[in-house]
Short mmCIF file of C-alpha atoms in Angstrom, two decimals:
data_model
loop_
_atom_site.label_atom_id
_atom_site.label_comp_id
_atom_site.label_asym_id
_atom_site.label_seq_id
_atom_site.Cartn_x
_atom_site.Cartn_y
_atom_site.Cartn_z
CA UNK I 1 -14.05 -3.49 1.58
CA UNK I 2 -12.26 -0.59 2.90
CA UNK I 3 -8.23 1.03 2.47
CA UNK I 4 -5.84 1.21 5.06
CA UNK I 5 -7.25 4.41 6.31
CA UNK I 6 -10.73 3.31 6.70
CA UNK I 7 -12.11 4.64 3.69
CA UNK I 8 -15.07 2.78 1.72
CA UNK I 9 -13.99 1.14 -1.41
CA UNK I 10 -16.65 -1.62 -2.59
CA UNK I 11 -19.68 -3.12 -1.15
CA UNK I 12 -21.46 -6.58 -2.20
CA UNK I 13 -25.19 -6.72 -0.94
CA UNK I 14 -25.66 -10.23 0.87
CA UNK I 15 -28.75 -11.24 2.70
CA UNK I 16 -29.31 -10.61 6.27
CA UNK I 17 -28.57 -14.09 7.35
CA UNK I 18 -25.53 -14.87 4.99
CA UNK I 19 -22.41 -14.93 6.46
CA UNK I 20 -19.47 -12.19 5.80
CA UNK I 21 -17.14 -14.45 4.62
CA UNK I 22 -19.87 -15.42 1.71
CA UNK I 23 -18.51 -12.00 -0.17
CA UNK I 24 -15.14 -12.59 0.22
CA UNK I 25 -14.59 -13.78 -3.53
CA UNK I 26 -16.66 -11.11 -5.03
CA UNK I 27 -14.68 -8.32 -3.19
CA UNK I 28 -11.01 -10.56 -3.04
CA UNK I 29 -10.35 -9.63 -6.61
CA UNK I 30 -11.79 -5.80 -7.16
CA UNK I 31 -8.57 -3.80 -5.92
CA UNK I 32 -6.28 -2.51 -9.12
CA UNK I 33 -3.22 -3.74 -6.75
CA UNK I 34 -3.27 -6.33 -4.60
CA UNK I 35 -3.48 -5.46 -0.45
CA UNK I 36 -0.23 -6.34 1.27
CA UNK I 37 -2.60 -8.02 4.36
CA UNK I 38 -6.20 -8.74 4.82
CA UNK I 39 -7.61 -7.78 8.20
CA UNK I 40 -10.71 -9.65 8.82
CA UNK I 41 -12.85 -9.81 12.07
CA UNK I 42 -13.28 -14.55 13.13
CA UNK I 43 -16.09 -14.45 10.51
CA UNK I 44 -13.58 -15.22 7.62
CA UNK I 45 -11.58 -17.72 9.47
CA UNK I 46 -11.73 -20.52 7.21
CA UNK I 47 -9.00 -22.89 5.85
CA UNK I 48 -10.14 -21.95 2.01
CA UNK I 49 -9.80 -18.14 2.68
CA UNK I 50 -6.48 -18.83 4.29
CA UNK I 51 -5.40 -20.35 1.18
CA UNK I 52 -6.33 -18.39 -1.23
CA UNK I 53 -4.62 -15.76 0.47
CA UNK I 54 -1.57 -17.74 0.42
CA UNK I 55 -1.90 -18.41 -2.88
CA UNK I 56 -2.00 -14.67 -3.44
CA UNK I 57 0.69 -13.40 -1.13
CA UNK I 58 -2.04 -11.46 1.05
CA UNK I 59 -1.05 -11.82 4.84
CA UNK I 60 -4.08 -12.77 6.83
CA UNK I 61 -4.40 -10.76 9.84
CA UNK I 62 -7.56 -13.20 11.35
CA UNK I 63 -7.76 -14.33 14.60
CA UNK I 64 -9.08 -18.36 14.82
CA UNK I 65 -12.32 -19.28 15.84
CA UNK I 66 -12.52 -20.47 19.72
CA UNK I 67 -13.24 -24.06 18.23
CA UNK I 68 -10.40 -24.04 15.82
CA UNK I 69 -7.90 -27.02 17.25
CA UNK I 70 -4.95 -25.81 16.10
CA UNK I 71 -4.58 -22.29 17.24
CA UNK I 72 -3.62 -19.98 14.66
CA UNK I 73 -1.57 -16.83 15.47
CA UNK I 74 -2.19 -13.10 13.93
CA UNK I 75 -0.57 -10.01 14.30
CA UNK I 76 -2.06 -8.07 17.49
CA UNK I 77 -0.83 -4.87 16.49
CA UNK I 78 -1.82 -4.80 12.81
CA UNK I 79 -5.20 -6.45 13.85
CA UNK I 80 -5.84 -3.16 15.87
CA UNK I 81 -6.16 -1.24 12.75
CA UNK I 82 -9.25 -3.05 12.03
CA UNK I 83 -11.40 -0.37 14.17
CA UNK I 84 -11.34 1.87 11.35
CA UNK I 85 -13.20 0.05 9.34
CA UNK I 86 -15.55 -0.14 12.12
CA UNK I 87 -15.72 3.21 12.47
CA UNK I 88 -16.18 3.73 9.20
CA UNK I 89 -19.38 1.57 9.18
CA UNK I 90 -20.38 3.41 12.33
CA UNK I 91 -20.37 6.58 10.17
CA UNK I 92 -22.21 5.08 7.02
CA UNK I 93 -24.93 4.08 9.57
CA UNK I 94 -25.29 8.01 10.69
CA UNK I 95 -27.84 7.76 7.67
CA UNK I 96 -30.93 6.30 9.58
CA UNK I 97 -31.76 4.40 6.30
CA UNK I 98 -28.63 2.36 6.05
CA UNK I 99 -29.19 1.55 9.88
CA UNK I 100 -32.59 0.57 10.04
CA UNK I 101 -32.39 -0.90 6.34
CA UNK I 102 -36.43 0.67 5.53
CA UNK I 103 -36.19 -0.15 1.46
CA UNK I 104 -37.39 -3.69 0.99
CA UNK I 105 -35.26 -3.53 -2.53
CA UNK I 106 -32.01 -4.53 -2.56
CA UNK I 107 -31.39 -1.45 -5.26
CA UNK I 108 -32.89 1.31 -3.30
CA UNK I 109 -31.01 0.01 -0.33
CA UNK I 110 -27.57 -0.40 -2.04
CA UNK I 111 -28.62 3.36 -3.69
CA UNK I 112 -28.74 5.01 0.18
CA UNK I 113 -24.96 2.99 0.91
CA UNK I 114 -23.79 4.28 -2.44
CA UNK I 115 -25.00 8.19 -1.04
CA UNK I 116 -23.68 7.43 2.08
CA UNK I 117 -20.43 6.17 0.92
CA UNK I 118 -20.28 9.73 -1.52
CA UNK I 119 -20.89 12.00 1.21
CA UNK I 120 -18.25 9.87 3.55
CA UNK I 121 -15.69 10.60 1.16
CA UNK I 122 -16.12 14.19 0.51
CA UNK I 123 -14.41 15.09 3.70
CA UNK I 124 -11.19 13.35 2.02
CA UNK I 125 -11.49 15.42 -0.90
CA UNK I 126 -9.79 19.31 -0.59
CA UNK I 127 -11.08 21.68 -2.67
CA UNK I 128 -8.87 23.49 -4.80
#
């Protein structure tokens, strides 16, 4: 889960064959306030998701699956805001450990994200 500016806020370990969408109640309720939309890559288009984010006033900015039979529309230009969070996993994966994924514990490996995710936010933090 990341901000509006692309910024790391929580991670949920999953294995390497689970689906996205499989974290999506574990990370739903961690924010103190509530995001305004939830921009999600086709992954976490599902009907359940949808509604739940209904049910909590969240706009879902998630385009529909290609097999989906009633199209669903999102908002293009809100949608395109979605690359930071791609770029902040590009940076995160800098750290040849998170990209290659070396530890065979979950721990160790969610240790190097939680280093990685330190050191990504120290260039947000001005020193006094």
């Amino acid at each position: 889960m990341a901000d509006a500016l692309g910024r790391p806020l929580a991670f949920i370990l999953t294995g390497g064959e689970v689906a996205d969408c499989k974290a999506y109640d574990a990370l739903i309720g961690l924010p103190e306030r509530a995001p305004d939309a939830l921009l999600a890559d086709k992954g976490y288009d599902a009907d359940a998701i949808r509604a739940d984010l209904a049910k909590r006033q969240i706009e879902p900015v998630i385009p529909g699956r290609s097999n989906r039979r009633v199209k669903i529309e999102h908002d293009r230009t809100l949608y395109k805001q979605r690359n930071r969070i791609e770029r902040m996993f590009g940076h995160l994966k800098i750290n040849r450990a998170i990209a290659t994924r070396y530890d065979q514990l979950a721990n160790s490996f969610l240790g190097m994200v939680h280093l990685a995710n330190a050191r990504y936010w120290l260039k947000f933090v001005h020193a006094a």
